[in-house]
mmCIF file of C-alpha atoms and ligand atoms in Angstrom:
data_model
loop_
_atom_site.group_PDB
_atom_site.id
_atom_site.type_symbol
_atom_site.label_atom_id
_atom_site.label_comp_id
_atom_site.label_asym_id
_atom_site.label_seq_id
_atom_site.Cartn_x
_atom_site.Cartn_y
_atom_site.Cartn_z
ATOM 1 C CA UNK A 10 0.000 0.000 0.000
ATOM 2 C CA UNK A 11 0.857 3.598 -0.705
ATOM 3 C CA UNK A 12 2.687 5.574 2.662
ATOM 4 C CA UNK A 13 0.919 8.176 2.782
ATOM 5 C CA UNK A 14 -2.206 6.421 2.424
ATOM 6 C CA UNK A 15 -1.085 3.830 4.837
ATOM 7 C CA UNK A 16 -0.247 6.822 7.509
ATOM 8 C CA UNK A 17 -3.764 8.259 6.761
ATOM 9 C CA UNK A 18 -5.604 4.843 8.030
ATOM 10 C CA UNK A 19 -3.185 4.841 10.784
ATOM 11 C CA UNK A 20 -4.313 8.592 11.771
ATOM 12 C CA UNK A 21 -8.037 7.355 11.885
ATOM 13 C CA UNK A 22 -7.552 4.043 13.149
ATOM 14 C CA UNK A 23 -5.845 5.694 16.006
ATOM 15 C CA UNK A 24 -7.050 6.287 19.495
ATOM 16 C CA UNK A 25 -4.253 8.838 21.097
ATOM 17 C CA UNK A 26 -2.314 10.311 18.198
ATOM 18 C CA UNK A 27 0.641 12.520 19.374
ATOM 19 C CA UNK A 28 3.078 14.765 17.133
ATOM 20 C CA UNK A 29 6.533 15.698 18.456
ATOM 21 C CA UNK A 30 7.999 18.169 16.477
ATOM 22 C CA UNK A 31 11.521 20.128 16.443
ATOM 23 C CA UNK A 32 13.105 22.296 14.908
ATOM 24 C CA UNK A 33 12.424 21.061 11.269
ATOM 25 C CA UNK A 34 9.034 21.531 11.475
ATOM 26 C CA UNK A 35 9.051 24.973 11.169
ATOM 27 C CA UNK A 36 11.713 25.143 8.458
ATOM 28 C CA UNK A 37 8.911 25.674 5.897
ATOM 29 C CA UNK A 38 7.898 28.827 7.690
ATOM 30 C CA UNK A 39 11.457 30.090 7.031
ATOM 31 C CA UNK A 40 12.819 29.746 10.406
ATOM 32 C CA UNK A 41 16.141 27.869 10.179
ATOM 33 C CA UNK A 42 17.088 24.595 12.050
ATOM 34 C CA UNK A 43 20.467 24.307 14.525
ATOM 35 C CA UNK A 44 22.225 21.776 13.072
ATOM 36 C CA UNK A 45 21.098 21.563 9.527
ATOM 37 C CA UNK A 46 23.325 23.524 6.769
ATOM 38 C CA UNK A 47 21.290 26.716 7.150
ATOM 39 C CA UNK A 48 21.575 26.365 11.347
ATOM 40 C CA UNK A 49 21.263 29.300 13.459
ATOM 41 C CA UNK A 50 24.853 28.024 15.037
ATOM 42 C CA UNK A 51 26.738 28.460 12.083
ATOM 43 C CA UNK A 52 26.450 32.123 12.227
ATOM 44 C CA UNK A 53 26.766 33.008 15.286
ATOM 45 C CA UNK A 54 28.085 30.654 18.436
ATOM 46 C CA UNK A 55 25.637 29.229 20.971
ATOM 47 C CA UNK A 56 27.978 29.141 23.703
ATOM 48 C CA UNK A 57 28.280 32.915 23.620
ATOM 49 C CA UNK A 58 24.991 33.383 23.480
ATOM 50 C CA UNK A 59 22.236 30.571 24.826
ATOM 51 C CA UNK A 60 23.837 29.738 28.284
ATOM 52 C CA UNK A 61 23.229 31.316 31.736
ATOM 53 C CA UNK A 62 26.791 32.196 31.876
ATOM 54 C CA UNK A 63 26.624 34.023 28.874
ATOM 55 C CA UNK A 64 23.427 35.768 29.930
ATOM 56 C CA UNK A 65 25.154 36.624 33.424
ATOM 57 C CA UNK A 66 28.527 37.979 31.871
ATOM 58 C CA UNK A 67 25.895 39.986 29.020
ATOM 59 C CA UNK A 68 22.796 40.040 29.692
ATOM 60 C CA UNK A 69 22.237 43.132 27.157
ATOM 61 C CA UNK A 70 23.887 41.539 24.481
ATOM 62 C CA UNK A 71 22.015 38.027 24.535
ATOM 63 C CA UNK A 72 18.582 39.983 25.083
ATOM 64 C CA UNK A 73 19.522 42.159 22.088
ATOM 65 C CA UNK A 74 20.331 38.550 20.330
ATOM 66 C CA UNK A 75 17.175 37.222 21.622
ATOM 67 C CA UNK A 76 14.573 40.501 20.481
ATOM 68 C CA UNK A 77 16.856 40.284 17.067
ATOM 69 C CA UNK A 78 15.458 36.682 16.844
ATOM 70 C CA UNK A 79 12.012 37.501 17.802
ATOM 71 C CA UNK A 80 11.340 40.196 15.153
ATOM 72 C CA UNK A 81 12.271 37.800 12.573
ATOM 73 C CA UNK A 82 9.705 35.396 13.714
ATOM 74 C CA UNK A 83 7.317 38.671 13.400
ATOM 75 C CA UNK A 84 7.809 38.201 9.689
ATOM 76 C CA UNK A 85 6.687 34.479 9.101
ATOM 77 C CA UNK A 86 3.617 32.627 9.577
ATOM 78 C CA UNK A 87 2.673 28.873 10.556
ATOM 79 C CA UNK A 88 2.948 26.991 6.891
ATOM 80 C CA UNK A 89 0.424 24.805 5.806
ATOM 81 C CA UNK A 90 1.403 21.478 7.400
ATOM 82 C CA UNK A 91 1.056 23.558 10.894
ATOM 83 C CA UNK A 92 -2.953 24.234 9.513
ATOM 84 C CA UNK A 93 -3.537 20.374 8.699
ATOM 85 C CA UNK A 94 -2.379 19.952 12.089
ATOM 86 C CA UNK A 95 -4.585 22.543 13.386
ATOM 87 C CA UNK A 96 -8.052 20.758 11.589
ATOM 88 C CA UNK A 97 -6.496 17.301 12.484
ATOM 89 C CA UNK A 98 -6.332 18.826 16.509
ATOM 90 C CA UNK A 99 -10.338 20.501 15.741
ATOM 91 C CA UNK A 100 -11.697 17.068 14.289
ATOM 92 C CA UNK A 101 -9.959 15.276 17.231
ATOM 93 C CA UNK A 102 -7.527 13.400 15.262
ATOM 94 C CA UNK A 103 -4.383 14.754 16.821
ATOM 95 C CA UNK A 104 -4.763 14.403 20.647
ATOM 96 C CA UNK A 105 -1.945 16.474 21.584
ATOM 97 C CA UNK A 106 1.028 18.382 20.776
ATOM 98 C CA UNK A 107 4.683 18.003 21.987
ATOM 99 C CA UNK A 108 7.429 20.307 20.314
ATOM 100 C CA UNK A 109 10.782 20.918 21.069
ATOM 101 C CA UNK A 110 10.755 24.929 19.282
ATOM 102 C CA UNK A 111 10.329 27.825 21.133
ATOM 103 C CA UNK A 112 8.921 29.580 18.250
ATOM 104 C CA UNK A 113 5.075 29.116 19.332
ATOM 105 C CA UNK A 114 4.043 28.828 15.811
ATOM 106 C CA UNK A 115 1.430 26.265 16.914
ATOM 107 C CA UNK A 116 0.345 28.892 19.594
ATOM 108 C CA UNK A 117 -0.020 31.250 16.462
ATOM 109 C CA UNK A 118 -2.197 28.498 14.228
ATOM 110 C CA UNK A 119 -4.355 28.017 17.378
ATOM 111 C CA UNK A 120 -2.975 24.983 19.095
ATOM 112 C CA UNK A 121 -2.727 26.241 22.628
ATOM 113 C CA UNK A 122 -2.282 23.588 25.158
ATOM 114 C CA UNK A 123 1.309 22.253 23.067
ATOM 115 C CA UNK A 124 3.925 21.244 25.758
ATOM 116 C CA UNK A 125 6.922 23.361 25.239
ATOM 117 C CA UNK A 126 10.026 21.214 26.673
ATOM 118 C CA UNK A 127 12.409 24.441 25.405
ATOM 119 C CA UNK A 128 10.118 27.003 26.218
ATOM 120 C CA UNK A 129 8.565 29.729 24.414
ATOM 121 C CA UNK A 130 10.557 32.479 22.934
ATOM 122 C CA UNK A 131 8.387 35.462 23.189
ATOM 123 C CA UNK A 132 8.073 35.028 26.854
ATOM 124 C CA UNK A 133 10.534 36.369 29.891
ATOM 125 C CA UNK A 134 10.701 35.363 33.623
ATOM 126 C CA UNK A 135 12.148 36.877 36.394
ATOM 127 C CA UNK A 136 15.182 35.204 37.960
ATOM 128 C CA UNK A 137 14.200 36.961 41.192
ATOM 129 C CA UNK A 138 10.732 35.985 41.510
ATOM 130 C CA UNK A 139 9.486 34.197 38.988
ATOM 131 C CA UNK A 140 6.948 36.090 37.638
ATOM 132 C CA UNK A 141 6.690 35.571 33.814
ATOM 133 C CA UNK A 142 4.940 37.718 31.238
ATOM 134 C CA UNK A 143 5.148 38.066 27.275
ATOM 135 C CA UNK A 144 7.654 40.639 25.860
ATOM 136 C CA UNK A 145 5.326 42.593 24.161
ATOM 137 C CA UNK A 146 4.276 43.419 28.071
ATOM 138 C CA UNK A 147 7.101 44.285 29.145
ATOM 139 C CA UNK A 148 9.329 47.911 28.642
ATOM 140 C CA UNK A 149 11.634 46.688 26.409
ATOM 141 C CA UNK A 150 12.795 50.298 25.742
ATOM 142 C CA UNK A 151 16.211 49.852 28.208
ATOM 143 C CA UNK A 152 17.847 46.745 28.283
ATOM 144 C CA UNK A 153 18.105 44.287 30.325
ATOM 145 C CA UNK A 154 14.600 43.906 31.140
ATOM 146 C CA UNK A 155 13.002 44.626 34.266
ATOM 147 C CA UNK A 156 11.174 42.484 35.776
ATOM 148 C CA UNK A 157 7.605 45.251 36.787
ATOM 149 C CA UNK A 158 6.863 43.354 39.950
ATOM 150 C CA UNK A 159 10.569 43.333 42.159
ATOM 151 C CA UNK A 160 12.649 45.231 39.657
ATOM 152 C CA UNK A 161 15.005 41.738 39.611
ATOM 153 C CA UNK A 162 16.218 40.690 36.184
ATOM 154 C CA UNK A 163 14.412 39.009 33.793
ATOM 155 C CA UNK A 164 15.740 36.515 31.008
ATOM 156 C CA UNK A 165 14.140 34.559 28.067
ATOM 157 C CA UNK A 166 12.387 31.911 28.855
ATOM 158 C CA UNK A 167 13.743 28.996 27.454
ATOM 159 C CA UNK A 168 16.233 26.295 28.135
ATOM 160 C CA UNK A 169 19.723 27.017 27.452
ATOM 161 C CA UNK A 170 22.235 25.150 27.096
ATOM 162 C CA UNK A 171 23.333 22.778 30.350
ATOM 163 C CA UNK A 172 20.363 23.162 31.965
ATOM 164 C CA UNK A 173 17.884 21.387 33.070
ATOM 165 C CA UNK A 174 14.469 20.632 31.561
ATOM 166 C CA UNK A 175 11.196 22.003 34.091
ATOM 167 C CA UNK A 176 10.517 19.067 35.697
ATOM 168 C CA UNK A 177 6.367 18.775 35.727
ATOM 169 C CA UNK A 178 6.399 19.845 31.508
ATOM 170 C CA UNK A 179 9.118 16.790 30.841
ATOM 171 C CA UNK A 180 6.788 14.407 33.431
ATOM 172 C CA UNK A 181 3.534 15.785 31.419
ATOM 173 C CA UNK A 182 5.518 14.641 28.078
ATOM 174 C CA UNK A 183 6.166 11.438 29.109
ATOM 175 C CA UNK A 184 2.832 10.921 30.185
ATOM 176 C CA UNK A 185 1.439 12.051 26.967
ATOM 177 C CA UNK A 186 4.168 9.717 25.049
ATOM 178 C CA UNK A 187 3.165 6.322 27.128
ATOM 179 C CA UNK A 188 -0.423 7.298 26.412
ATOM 180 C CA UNK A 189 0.263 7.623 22.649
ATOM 181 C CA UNK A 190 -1.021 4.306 19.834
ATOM 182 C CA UNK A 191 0.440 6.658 17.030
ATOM 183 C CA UNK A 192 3.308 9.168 17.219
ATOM 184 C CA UNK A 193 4.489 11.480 14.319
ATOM 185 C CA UNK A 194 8.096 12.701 14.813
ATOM 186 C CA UNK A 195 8.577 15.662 12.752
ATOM 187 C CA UNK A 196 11.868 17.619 12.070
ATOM 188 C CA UNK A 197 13.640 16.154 14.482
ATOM 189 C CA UNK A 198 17.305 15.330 14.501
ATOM 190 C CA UNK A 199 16.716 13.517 17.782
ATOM 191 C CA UNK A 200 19.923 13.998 19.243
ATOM 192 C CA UNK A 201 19.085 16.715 22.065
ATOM 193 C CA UNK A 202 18.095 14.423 25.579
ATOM 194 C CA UNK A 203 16.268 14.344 27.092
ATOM 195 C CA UNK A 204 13.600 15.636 24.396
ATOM 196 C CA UNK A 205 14.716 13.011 21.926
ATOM 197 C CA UNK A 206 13.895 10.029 24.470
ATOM 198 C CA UNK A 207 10.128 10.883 23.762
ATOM 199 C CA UNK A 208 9.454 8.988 20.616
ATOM 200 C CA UNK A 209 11.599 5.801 22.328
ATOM 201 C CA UNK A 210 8.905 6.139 25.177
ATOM 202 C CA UNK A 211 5.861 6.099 22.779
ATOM 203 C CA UNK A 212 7.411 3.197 20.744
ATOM 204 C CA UNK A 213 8.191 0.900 24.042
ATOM 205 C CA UNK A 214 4.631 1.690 25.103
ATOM 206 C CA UNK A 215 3.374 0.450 21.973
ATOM 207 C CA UNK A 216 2.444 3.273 19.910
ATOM 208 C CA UNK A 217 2.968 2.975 15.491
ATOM 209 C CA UNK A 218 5.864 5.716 15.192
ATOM 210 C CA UNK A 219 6.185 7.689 11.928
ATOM 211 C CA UNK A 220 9.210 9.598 11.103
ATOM 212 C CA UNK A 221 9.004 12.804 8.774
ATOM 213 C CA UNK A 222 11.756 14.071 7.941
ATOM 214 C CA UNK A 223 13.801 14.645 4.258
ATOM 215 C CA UNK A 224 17.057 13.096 6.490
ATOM 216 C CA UNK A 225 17.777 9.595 8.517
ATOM 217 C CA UNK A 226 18.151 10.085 12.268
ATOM 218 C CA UNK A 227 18.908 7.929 14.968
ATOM 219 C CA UNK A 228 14.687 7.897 15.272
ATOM 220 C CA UNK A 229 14.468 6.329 11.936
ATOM 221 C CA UNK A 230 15.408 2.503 13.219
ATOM 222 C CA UNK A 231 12.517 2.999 15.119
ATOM 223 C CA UNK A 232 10.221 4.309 12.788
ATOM 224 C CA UNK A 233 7.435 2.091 11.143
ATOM 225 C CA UNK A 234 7.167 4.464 8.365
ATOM 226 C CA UNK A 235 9.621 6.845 7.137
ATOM 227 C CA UNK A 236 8.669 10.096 4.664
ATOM 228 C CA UNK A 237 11.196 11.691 3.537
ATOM 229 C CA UNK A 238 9.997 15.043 2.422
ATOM 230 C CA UNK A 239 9.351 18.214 4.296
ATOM 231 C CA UNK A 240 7.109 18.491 6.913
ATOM 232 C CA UNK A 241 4.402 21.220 5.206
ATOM 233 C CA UNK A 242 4.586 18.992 1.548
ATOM 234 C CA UNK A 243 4.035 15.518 4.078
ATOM 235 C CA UNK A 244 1.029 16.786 5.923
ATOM 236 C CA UNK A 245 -0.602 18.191 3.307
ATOM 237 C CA UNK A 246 -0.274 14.866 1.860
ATOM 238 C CA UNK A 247 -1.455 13.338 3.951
ATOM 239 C CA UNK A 248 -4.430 15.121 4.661
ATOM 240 C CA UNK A 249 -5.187 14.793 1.049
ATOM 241 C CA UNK A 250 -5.299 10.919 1.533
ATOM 242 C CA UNK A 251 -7.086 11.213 4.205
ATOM 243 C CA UNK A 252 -9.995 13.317 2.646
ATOM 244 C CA UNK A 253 -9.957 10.557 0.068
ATOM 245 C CA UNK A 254 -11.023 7.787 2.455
ATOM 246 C CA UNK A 255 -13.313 9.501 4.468
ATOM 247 C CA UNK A 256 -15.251 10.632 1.369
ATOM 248 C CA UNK A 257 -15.096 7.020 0.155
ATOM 249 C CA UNK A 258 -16.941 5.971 3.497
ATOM 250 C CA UNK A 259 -19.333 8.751 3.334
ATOM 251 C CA UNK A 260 -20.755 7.434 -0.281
HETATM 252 P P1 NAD B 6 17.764 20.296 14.835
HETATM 253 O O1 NAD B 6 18.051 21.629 14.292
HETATM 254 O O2 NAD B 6 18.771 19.585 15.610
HETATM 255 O O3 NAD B 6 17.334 19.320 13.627
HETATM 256 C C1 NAD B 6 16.422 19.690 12.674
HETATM 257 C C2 NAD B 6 15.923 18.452 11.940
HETATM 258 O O4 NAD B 6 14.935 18.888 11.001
HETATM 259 C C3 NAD B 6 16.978 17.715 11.133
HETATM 260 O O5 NAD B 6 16.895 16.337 11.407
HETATM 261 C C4 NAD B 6 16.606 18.014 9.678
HETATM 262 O O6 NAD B 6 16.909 16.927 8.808
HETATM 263 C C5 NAD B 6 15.120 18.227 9.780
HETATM 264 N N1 NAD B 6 14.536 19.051 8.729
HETATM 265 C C6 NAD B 6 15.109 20.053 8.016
HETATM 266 N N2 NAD B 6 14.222 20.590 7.157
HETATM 267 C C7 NAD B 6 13.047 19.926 7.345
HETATM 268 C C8 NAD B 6 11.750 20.048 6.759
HETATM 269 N N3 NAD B 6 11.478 20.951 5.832
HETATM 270 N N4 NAD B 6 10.775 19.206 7.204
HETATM 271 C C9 NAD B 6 11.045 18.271 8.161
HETATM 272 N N5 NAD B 6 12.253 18.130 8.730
HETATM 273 C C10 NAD B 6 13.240 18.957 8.336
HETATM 274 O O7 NAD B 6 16.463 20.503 15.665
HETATM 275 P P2 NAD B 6 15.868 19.793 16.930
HETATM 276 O O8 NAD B 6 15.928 18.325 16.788
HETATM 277 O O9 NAD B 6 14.599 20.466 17.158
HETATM 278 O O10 NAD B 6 16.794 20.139 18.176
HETATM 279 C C11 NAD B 6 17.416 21.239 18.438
HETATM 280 C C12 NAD B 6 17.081 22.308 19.413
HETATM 281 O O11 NAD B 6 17.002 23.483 18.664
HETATM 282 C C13 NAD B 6 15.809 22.210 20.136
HETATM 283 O O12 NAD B 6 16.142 22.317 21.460
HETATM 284 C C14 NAD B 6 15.008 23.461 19.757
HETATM 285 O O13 NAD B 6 14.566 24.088 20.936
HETATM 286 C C15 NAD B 6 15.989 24.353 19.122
HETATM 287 N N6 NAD B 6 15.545 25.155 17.955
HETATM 288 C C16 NAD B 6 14.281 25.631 17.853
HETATM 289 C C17 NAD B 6 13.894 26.370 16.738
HETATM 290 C C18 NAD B 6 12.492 26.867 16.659
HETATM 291 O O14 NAD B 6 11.866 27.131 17.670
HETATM 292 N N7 NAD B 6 11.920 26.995 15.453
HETATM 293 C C19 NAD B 6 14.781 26.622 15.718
HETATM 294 C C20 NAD B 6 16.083 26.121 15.842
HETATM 295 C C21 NAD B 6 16.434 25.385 16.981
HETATM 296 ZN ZN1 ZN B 7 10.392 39.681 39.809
#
């Protein structure tokens, strides 16, 4: 049988279908990946940058970095694949979300309960007393920014690197994971742990694991089915196949 076709009975047949996404997923929007040729990292270094020592030794300079980054994301717009996924969430198809991007494009296409294991971009908390708010809040006309409740200073909030993941989001992805029958890993180079132990968790547990993704990663021995285009051509795709049977049934 056909792939995509094949992934499209899968998708219905399925009871708990979970997508965990990274950084390739939103390569279609225009935002570039870390490690593939058009990385982030290969322009500028992440160890200057996206640690807590960094931030501590400059915290102007990695909170210009970070605003630099955010009004680029200002410019695109969740592609197509992120709107299948959207009508796939609506018709309860997709159960629930897990991505490893701080972008919040699936905030953006309406997907708001996604777990963010990195964080979310356009958001800051205070490393006094916790208080987090989006930047568009917050006086970004100085920098560093302030945080408005106890003046202490606030940083990006994501995970950099050598730190930790927050503890109750990883627990509520591994949940999610052991409760998934179908997983679709999506631009993923699954190399970044603990993040990339989620689709081993959903395969032990039983779930049907699809890999899309135009390159092999350590995921793919795992994978039942592999597609190797892009995620926006794949989903659309697949939704197409999917329309297909369903209007079959309906006749
Ligand atoms: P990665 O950069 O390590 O790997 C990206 C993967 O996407 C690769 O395997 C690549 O083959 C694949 N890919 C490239 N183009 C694709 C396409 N059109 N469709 C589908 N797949 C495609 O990314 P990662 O695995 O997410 O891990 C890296 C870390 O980088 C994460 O912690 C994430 O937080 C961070 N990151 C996030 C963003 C974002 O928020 N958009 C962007 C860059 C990096
Ligand atoms: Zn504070």
């Amino acid at each position: 049988m056909d792939e995509l076709l094949r992934v499209a009975r899968l998708i219905l047949d399925s009871n708990y279908m979970v997508v965990f996404t990274g950084a390739g997923m939103s390569a279609d929007s225009g935002i570039p990946t870390f490690r593939g040729s058009n990385g982030l990292w290969n322009r500028y270094r992440p160890e200057d940058l996206a640690t807590p020592e960094a931030f501590m030794s400059d915290p102007v300079k990695v909170w210009s970095w970070y605003l630099w980054r955010i009004s680029k994301l200002s410019k695109v717009s969740p592609h197509k694949g992120y709107r299948v996924l959207k009508r796939w969430y609506e018709a309860g198809y997709l159960k629930k979300v897990i991505t490893q991007n701080v972008d919040g494009l699936f905030r953006r296409v309406g997907i708001d309960d996604v777990i963010e294991l990195h964080g979310y971009i356009e958001r800051a908390r205070c490393m006094r007393c916790g208080y987090r708010d989006i930047i568009y809040n917050l006086d970004r006309s100085s920098l560093p920014i302030i945080c408005p409740r106890c003046y202490g200073l606030m940083r990006p909030d994501v995970v950099w690197f050598g730190e930790p993941l927050d503890r109750n989001v990883l627990d509520e992805a591994y949940r999610v994971a052991r409760e998934a029958d179908l997983m679709l890993v999506i631009g993923t180079s699954g190399v970044v742990y603990p993040a990339a132990y989620i689709p081993y968790i959903a395969r032990d547990s039983g779930a049907t694991v699809i890999e899309i993704n135009p390159e092999d990663t350590p995921i793919s021995d795992i994978a039942d089915i592999r597609l190797r285009n892009g995620a926006e051509k794949s989903l659309v795709e697949i939704d197409r196949e999917l329309k297909k049977i369903l209007k079959g049934l309906e006749r």
